[in-house]
Short mmCIF file of C-alpha atoms in Angstrom, two decimals:
data_model
loop_
_atom_site.label_atom_id
_atom_site.label_comp_id
_atom_site.label_asym_id
_atom_site.label_seq_id
_atom_site.Cartn_x
_atom_site.Cartn_y
_atom_site.Cartn_z
CA MET A 1 -15.57 46.03 -7.05
CA ARG A 2 -15.42 41.40 -7.11
CA HIS A 3 -16.90 39.69 -3.83
CA SER A 4 -15.29 36.27 -3.19
CA LEU A 5 -16.73 33.84 -1.41
CA PHE A 6 -13.44 31.45 -0.96
CA SER A 7 -9.84 32.49 0.03
CA GLY A 8 -7.62 30.53 -1.85
CA ALA A 9 -6.29 28.66 0.99
CA THR A 10 -9.76 27.91 2.64
CA TYR A 11 -10.70 26.76 -1.62
CA LEU A 12 -7.94 24.22 -1.70
CA ALA A 13 -9.38 23.28 1.36
CA LEU A 14 -12.11 22.66 0.36
CA LEU A 15 -10.81 21.20 -2.55
CA PHE A 16 -8.29 18.50 -0.53
CA ILE A 17 -11.91 17.48 1.43
CA LEU A 18 -13.48 17.04 -2.54
CA SER A 19 -10.86 15.35 -3.01
CA SER A 20 -10.64 12.29 -0.57
CA LEU A 21 -14.64 12.04 -1.35
CA LEU A 22 -14.33 11.07 -4.61
CA GLN A 23 -11.97 8.63 -3.45
CA ALA A 24 -13.41 7.11 -0.56
CA GLN A 25 -16.39 6.02 -3.41
CA ALA A 26 -16.73 2.65 -4.19
CA PRO A 27 -13.41 -0.19 -4.57
CA LEU A 28 -12.34 0.69 -9.31
CA ARG A 29 -11.62 -2.70 -11.97
CA LEU A 30 -8.57 -1.05 -13.02
CA LYS A 31 -5.73 -2.55 -15.21
CA GLN A 32 -3.31 0.08 -14.59
CA LEU A 33 -2.70 2.63 -11.70
CA SER A 34 -0.73 5.92 -11.92
CA GLN A 35 0.67 8.20 -9.13
CA HIS A 36 3.12 10.97 -8.62
CA GLY A 37 5.08 9.79 -11.93
CA ILE A 38 5.09 6.38 -11.74
CA THR A 39 2.40 3.36 -13.21
CA TRP A 40 1.87 -0.05 -12.20
CA HIS A 41 0.45 -2.16 -14.74
CA PHE A 42 -1.76 -5.64 -14.47
CA ALA A 43 -2.45 -8.52 -16.69
CA HIS A 44 -6.35 -8.05 -16.26
CA PRO A 45 -8.15 -5.29 -14.37
CA VAL A 46 -8.01 -5.37 -10.91
CA GLN A 47 -9.93 -4.17 -7.53
CA ALA A 48 -8.29 -1.03 -6.56
CA GLY A 49 -8.91 2.39 -4.58
CA ARG A 50 -7.60 5.18 -2.35
CA TYR A 51 -6.40 5.16 1.59
CA VAL A 52 -7.81 8.68 2.77
CA ASN A 53 -4.01 10.73 1.90
CA GLY A 54 -4.97 8.99 -1.47
CA ASP A 55 -2.23 6.26 -1.40
CA TRP A 56 -3.47 3.21 -4.15
CA TRP A 57 -4.78 -0.18 -2.03
CA VAL A 58 -5.19 -3.17 -4.42
CA LEU A 59 -7.39 -6.50 -3.88
CA GLY A 60 -4.69 -9.46 -3.72
CA PRO A 61 -3.50 -11.80 -4.64
CA VAL A 62 -2.03 -10.21 -7.38
CA LYS A 63 0.13 -10.02 -10.41
CA VAL A 64 1.79 -6.20 -11.63
CA GLU A 65 2.72 -6.99 -15.55
CA ARG A 66 5.77 -4.41 -15.37
CA VAL A 67 5.77 -0.70 -13.91
CA SER A 68 7.00 2.61 -16.08
CA PRO A 69 8.91 4.03 -16.05
CA LEU A 70 11.07 0.90 -16.79
CA PRO A 71 13.92 -0.17 -13.93
CA SER A 72 16.94 -0.26 -16.34
CA HIS A 73 20.52 -0.42 -15.62
CA GLY A 74 20.31 -0.12 -12.72
CA ARG A 75 17.75 3.45 -12.27
CA HIS A 76 13.88 3.18 -11.51
CA GLY A 77 14.05 0.31 -9.45
CA SER A 78 10.94 -1.12 -7.29
CA MET A 79 11.38 -2.59 -3.41
CA ARG A 80 8.65 -5.30 -2.27
CA ASN A 81 8.97 -4.75 1.04
CA PRO A 82 11.88 -2.63 1.98
CA PRO A 83 14.04 -3.72 4.64
CA CYS A 84 16.16 -0.81 7.25
CA GLY A 85 18.30 -1.53 9.92
CA LYS A 86 21.76 -1.96 9.92
CA GLY A 87 21.79 -3.76 6.41
CA ARG A 88 20.87 -1.12 5.05
CA ILE A 89 20.32 -2.52 1.43
CA GLN A 90 18.15 -0.71 -1.69
CA GLY A 91 17.62 -2.15 -4.92
CA TYR A 92 15.96 1.74 -6.31
CA ASP A 93 18.92 3.13 -7.19
CA SER A 94 22.99 1.66 -8.41
CA ARG A 95 24.84 5.26 -7.72
CA ILE A 96 23.02 5.14 -3.30
CA TYR A 97 24.71 3.36 -1.68
CA GLY A 98 23.45 0.05 -0.44
CA TYR A 99 21.94 -1.07 -3.69
CA ASP A 100 21.97 -4.74 -4.49
CA ALA A 101 20.18 -5.83 -7.28
CA LYS A 102 18.70 -8.99 -6.08
CA SER A 103 17.39 -6.68 -3.71
CA ALA A 104 14.95 -4.87 -6.44
CA ALA A 105 11.76 -6.46 -7.61
CA ARG A 106 11.80 -7.83 -10.22
CA PHE A 107 8.60 -8.20 -12.77
CA PRO A 108 5.77 -9.54 -13.31
CA LEU A 109 5.62 -9.63 -9.76
CA ALA A 110 3.33 -11.18 -7.80
CA LEU A 111 2.03 -9.35 -5.02
CA ARG A 112 0.22 -10.91 -1.56
CA PRO A 113 -1.88 -9.13 0.88
CA GLY A 114 0.28 -7.52 3.69
CA ASP A 115 3.13 -6.32 0.77
CA SER A 116 3.85 -2.80 0.55
CA LEU A 117 6.14 -1.78 -3.23
CA VAL A 118 7.70 0.87 -3.34
CA SER A 119 8.36 1.87 -7.14
CA SER A 120 10.52 4.80 -7.55
CA ILE A 121 11.62 7.60 -10.51
CA SER A 122 15.40 8.09 -10.30
CA VAL A 123 17.61 11.41 -11.17
CA LEU A 124 18.59 11.00 -15.15
CA GLY A 125 19.49 14.81 -15.35
CA SER A 126 20.94 17.41 -13.29
CA ARG A 127 19.96 17.30 -9.64
CA GLN A 128 17.25 19.55 -8.40
CA LYS A 129 16.51 21.69 -5.32
CA HIS A 130 14.09 19.62 -2.90
CA ILE A 131 10.75 20.74 -1.94
CA TYR A 132 11.05 22.05 1.14
CA ARG A 133 14.12 24.89 0.50
CA PRO A 134 13.88 27.45 3.78
CA ILE A 135 17.40 26.93 4.16
CA ASN A 136 20.72 26.91 1.00
CA GLN A 137 17.40 28.29 -1.32
CA GLY A 138 20.22 27.21 -4.27
CA SER A 139 21.49 24.52 -3.42
CA ALA A 140 20.26 21.45 -4.67
CA SER A 141 18.99 18.25 -2.90
CA ARG A 142 21.92 15.39 -3.19
CA SER A 143 19.05 12.56 -4.08
CA TRP A 144 19.29 10.28 -6.29
CA LEU A 145 15.37 9.66 -6.92
CA ARG A 146 13.10 12.43 -8.12
CA SER A 147 9.89 10.31 -6.64
CA CYS A 148 8.15 6.97 -5.66
CA ALA A 149 4.76 5.75 -4.86
CA ILE A 150 3.84 3.26 -2.97
CA LEU A 151 1.28 0.43 -4.09
CA SER A 152 -0.50 -1.93 -0.88
CA CYS A 153 -1.82 -5.05 -1.71
CA VAL A 154 -4.79 -6.28 0.61
CA SER A 155 -7.21 -9.33 1.69
CA LYS A 156 -9.93 -6.56 1.97
CA ALA A 157 -11.46 -3.38 0.41
CA PRO A 158 -10.18 -1.10 3.94
CA THR A 159 -13.15 1.71 5.26
CA PRO A 160 -12.65 4.63 2.58
CA ASP A 161 -11.40 6.88 6.08
CA SER A 162 -8.47 4.08 6.50
CA PHE A 163 -4.66 5.56 6.24
CA ARG A 164 -2.10 2.97 4.54
CA PRO A 165 -0.43 0.98 6.62
CA ALA A 166 3.28 1.68 6.90
CA TYR A 167 5.35 0.62 3.99
CA VAL A 168 7.88 -0.79 6.13
CA GLY A 169 6.88 -2.39 9.71
CA PRO A 170 4.12 -4.55 11.21
CA LYS A 171 0.40 -3.38 9.05
CA ARG A 172 -1.45 -1.42 12.33
CA GLN A 173 -4.81 0.33 10.91
CA HIS A 174 -5.64 3.39 11.50
CA ARG A 175 -9.30 5.79 10.73
CA ALA A 176 -9.14 9.27 10.62
CA SER A 177 -12.33 9.25 12.17
CA SER A 178 -10.88 8.07 15.57
CA ILE A 179 -8.56 12.03 14.93
CA GLN A 180 -8.34 13.60 17.67
CA TRP A 181 -8.62 16.34 16.87
CA GLN A 182 -10.37 18.19 20.65
CA LEU A 183 -6.38 17.50 21.61
CA LEU A 184 -5.44 20.22 19.60
CA PRO A 185 -4.52 23.71 21.16
CA GLY A 186 -5.10 26.02 19.12
CA VAL A 187 -2.60 28.22 19.95
CA ARG A 188 -3.86 32.11 17.97
CA LYS A 189 -2.55 32.19 14.65
CA LEU A 190 0.42 34.11 13.55
CA PRO A 191 0.04 36.58 10.34
CA SER A 192 4.07 35.03 8.98
CA SER A 193 2.17 31.28 9.46
CA THR A 194 1.79 29.00 6.20
CA HIS A 195 -1.55 27.79 5.81
CA PRO A 196 -2.40 24.07 6.47
CA ALA A 197 -3.73 23.63 2.35
CA LYS A 198 -0.87 24.89 1.60
CA PHE A 199 1.76 23.80 3.31
CA ALA A 200 0.23 19.65 3.22
CA ARG A 201 2.36 19.93 -0.09
CA MET A 202 5.40 18.99 1.94
CA PHE A 203 3.84 15.48 3.36
CA GLU A 204 1.44 14.39 0.17
CA ARG A 205 4.11 11.92 -0.79
CA PRO A 206 5.60 9.54 0.71
CA TRP A 207 8.81 10.20 2.37
CA LEU A 208 11.20 7.36 1.52
CA ASP A 209 13.48 6.94 4.89
CA HIS A 210 14.71 2.96 5.14
CA LEU A 211 18.51 3.68 4.06
CA ALA A 212 20.25 4.20 8.04
CA GLY A 213 23.16 6.70 8.27
CA TRP A 214 23.55 9.23 5.52
CA VAL A 215 23.82 7.59 3.23
CA GLY A 216 20.02 7.78 3.79
CA ARG A 217 20.26 11.23 2.44
CA ALA A 218 20.44 9.70 -1.47
CA LEU A 219 17.24 8.32 -1.29
CA HIS A 220 15.25 10.06 -0.44
CA PRO A 221 13.32 12.09 -3.69
CA TYR A 222 13.76 15.26 -4.01
CA GLU A 223 10.11 15.18 -5.45
CA ASN A 224 8.42 13.81 -2.01
CA MET A 225 10.64 15.97 1.00
CA PRO A 226 13.83 16.87 1.34
CA ASP A 227 16.83 15.78 1.32
CA TYR A 228 19.10 16.02 4.52
CA GLY A 229 18.00 15.57 8.61
CA ARG A 230 18.29 19.00 9.08
CA ASP A 231 15.41 20.45 6.58
CA ILE A 232 13.78 17.16 7.75
CA ALA A 233 13.17 18.75 11.43
CA LEU A 234 12.48 22.14 9.88
CA CYS A 235 9.63 20.83 6.96
CA THR A 236 8.06 18.38 10.25
CA GLY A 237 8.79 21.61 13.02
CA GLU A 238 7.35 23.68 11.15
CA GLY A 239 4.35 21.67 10.00
CA ALA A 240 3.68 20.10 13.42
CA LEU A 241 3.23 24.04 14.92
CA ILE A 242 0.97 25.02 12.30
CA LEU A 243 -1.58 21.98 13.23
CA LEU A 244 -1.25 23.60 16.50
CA GLN A 245 -2.79 27.25 15.27
CA ASP A 246 -6.69 27.78 15.59
CA TYR A 247 -7.78 27.07 12.01
CA SER A 248 -11.40 25.17 11.50
CA ARG A 249 -10.47 20.82 10.50
CA THR A 250 -11.44 21.78 7.26
CA GLU A 251 -8.27 23.54 7.01
CA LEU A 252 -6.36 21.53 9.00
CA ARG A 253 -7.37 18.37 7.68
CA PRO A 254 -5.27 18.59 4.45
CA LEU A 255 -1.79 18.61 5.95
CA MET A 256 -3.32 16.51 9.37
CA ILE A 257 -3.80 13.57 7.23
CA PRO A 258 -0.08 13.44 5.49
CA TYR A 259 1.05 14.49 8.71
CA LEU A 260 -0.30 11.37 10.46
CA GLN A 261 0.65 9.62 7.34
CA LEU A 262 4.12 10.20 7.76
CA GLY A 263 4.07 8.99 11.44
CA ILE A 264 2.73 6.06 10.79
CA ASP A 265 5.23 5.01 8.09
CA LEU A 266 7.79 6.69 11.26
CA PHE A 267 7.13 4.45 13.80
CA GLY A 268 6.81 1.56 11.07
CA LEU A 269 10.26 1.61 9.99
CA GLN A 270 11.67 2.30 13.84
CA GLN A 271 9.11 -0.99 14.70
CA ALA A 272 11.34 -3.13 12.21
CA GLY A 273 14.34 -2.18 14.15
CA HIS A 274 14.97 1.32 12.17
CA SER A 275 16.95 3.90 14.68
CA TRP A 276 18.37 7.51 13.46
CA SER A 277 21.61 7.76 15.86
CA ALA A 278 22.86 10.38 16.03
CA ASP A 279 25.18 11.87 13.51
CA GLY A 280 24.94 15.92 13.75
CA GLY A 281 21.86 16.88 11.15
CA HIS A 282 21.15 13.45 9.61
CA GLY A 283 18.72 11.87 11.67
CA ASN A 284 16.92 14.83 13.25
CA GLY A 285 12.98 15.32 12.80
CA ARG A 286 11.55 12.11 13.06
CA LYS A 287 10.79 11.59 17.33
CA TRP A 288 7.61 13.79 16.68
CA PRO A 289 6.14 12.94 14.13
CA ILE A 290 5.28 9.66 16.07
CA ILE A 291 4.03 10.72 18.97
CA PHE A 292 1.99 13.15 17.37
CA ALA A 293 0.37 11.16 15.59
CA GLY A 294 -0.16 8.66 18.23
CA LEU A 295 -1.54 11.34 20.16
CA MET A 296 -4.07 12.30 17.21
CA LEU A 297 -5.16 8.57 16.40
CA LYS A 298 -5.19 7.50 20.20
CA ASP A 299 -3.03 4.94 19.76
CA PRO A 300 -0.07 3.76 23.61
CA ALA A 301 2.51 2.03 21.66
CA MET A 302 2.90 4.90 19.31
CA GLN A 303 3.15 8.02 22.27
CA LYS A 304 6.17 5.89 23.94
CA ALA A 305 8.22 5.99 20.85
CA PRO A 306 10.58 4.02 21.89
CA GLY A 307 14.58 3.80 20.64
CA LEU A 308 16.75 5.77 19.44
CA PHE A 309 16.67 9.38 18.56
CA SER A 310 19.18 11.85 17.48
CA GLU A 311 17.53 14.80 19.49
CA ASP A 312 17.87 12.36 22.74
CA LEU A 313 21.11 11.06 21.52
CA GLN A 314 22.73 15.18 21.24
CA THR A 315 21.74 16.15 24.20
CA ALA A 316 22.55 15.30 27.70
CA TYR A 317 23.23 16.09 31.60
CA SER A 318 26.51 17.72 32.04
CA ARG A 319 28.72 20.37 32.86
CA GLY A 320 29.23 22.41 31.02
CA TRP A 321 32.83 25.29 30.28
CA ASN A 322 30.74 27.76 31.47
CA GLY A 323 28.46 26.36 33.45
CA THR A 324 25.57 25.07 32.05
CA PRO A 325 23.45 21.45 33.00
CA VAL A 326 22.97 20.38 29.38
CA VAL A 327 25.43 20.13 26.44
CA PHE A 328 25.32 18.90 23.21
CA ARG A 329 27.65 15.99 22.54
CA MET A 330 28.25 14.14 19.59
CA ALA A 331 27.44 10.13 18.54
CA GLY A 332 30.48 8.00 20.06
CA LYS A 333 32.18 11.02 21.49
CA GLY A 334 31.91 13.00 25.07
CA SER A 335 30.76 16.15 24.19
CA HIS A 336 33.55 18.97 23.46
CA GLU A 337 31.60 21.21 25.18
CA SER A 338 33.06 20.34 29.32
CA LYS A 339 36.08 22.19 27.59
CA VAL A 340 36.69 25.81 27.06
CA PRO A 341 36.94 26.48 23.31
CA ALA A 342 40.06 28.15 23.31
CA SER A 343 41.37 24.60 23.66
CA TRP A 344 39.45 22.80 21.02
CA ASP A 345 41.53 21.25 18.43
CA ALA A 346 39.87 20.86 15.46
CA ARG A 347 37.33 18.20 15.60
CA ALA A 348 35.28 20.06 18.25
CA ARG A 349 35.68 22.51 16.15
CA LYS A 350 33.93 20.81 13.35
CA ASP A 351 31.68 19.65 16.41
CA GLU A 352 30.16 23.09 17.09
CA ILE A 353 29.52 24.30 13.62
CA TYR A 354 27.16 21.05 14.12
CA ARG A 355 25.60 22.22 17.40
CA ARG A 356 25.19 25.70 15.82
CA CYS A 357 23.86 24.46 11.91
CA CYS A 358 21.86 22.24 11.57
CA THR A 359 21.01 20.81 15.18
CA SER A 360 20.09 22.88 18.01
CA SER A 361 17.81 25.52 16.01
CA VAL A 362 15.73 23.01 14.57
CA PHE A 363 15.11 21.44 17.64
CA VAL A 364 13.09 24.12 19.22
CA ALA A 365 9.72 23.87 16.95
CA HIS A 366 9.70 20.43 18.43
CA ALA A 367 10.28 21.26 22.29
CA LEU A 368 7.49 23.96 21.72
CA ALA A 369 4.94 21.71 19.70
CA ALA A 370 5.75 18.69 22.67
CA HIS A 371 5.34 21.26 25.22
CA LEU A 372 1.58 22.98 23.69
CA MET A 373 0.18 19.85 23.14
CA ASN A 374 1.23 18.09 27.04
CA ALA A 375 4.18 15.85 25.44
CA THR A 376 6.49 16.24 27.23
CA GLU A 377 6.28 13.36 29.36
CA LEU A 378 6.16 11.19 26.61
CA TRP A 379 9.10 12.69 24.95
CA ASN A 380 10.41 10.91 27.91
CA ASP A 381 14.24 12.92 27.72
CA PRO A 382 14.28 16.41 30.34
CA ALA A 383 17.79 16.91 29.53
CA PHE A 384 16.99 17.25 25.38
CA PHE A 385 13.98 20.22 26.70
CA LEU A 386 16.65 21.61 29.01
CA TYR A 387 19.01 22.21 26.42
CA VAL A 388 16.05 23.71 24.11
CA GLU A 389 15.80 26.23 26.99
CA ARG A 390 19.20 26.84 27.11
CA TRP A 391 19.02 27.31 23.54
CA MET A 392 16.67 29.70 23.63
CA THR A 393 17.85 32.56 26.85
CA PRO A 394 21.24 32.36 26.65
CA MET A 395 22.68 35.29 29.35
CA HIS A 396 25.38 35.10 25.87
CA PRO A 397 25.67 34.71 22.88
CA LYS A 398 28.47 32.44 23.00
CA ASP A 399 26.98 31.15 26.38
CA ARG A 400 24.08 29.28 23.27
#
């Protein structure tokens, strides 16, 4: 009978840590850097290294001679310091809303310390399924991007345990050695729970999320992230609850590092003026990763997560037709739940479909994570939590 020293999941966790240690060695001098199918080429060897999450940094100033795949005919675009907010401009792919060829990076490209270069690979054939598919298993992603990677230019070599600064917004510095592991509640893990090392793949690549509104769905690279906000919320919610179970730090680390990196990136977007509005499922799932990263990295500004979030904008104190004190509402309108279902028009019936398919159910994991981390006050929206309680404890299915 064969005996294995490590389980497959434990082996993956140890492999991640070993990889991180190797990446943390002294900076290298390289003439090209590759990640996620993208390669940046330099005229001369540059001093480079990797952040704790595996993304590349380069000591600047430098000149990127070219990137492969080569940008061509509105495909495989790159952006230096991409904008966000109301402008909704992107230079990656001409099939995506807001395409502006002038905003695309042109090579050779000079990078100065503080710059972030985001490079992409476009979809050239048929669209593929995104990496997280708990719902609509047979549906293809609606994104026109396959992958993306981020190159950060720095003035001095970061410490080996440094997280990559956000690719948009202020370049706040955080270190893995500052993770507040003692805050985790260590809830007894469920037999059905996915092991952290396996679920880490959902977050190991950058989530490209700087195009506001429903049109941003086409920007989300299918090899990097889910495309629809409902699935984004399911993914960030599941990841959050895995991290709160009683795995060892060694087991949690492969998921913790990229999950915190996501929170850092989302907070950078928010600080630069981005928001996730009340638009059905599209804007869900971004608030908790920011708060959680703020808690785990001891960053008060991130913990407060100021700004507008879909979850808060779509739940409100109001008397519903069935007597409930909290209701669901869509963007720019009152709640259809103030009227009895028999009086609903087509718009109200559509709102009810979105309430059930793409919002209420995906709020649950985020509310539970906030409760388990004693962070409901940081979330700062009691109506949201009361609405989730309503959803989870209906007197009758129609009362949800």
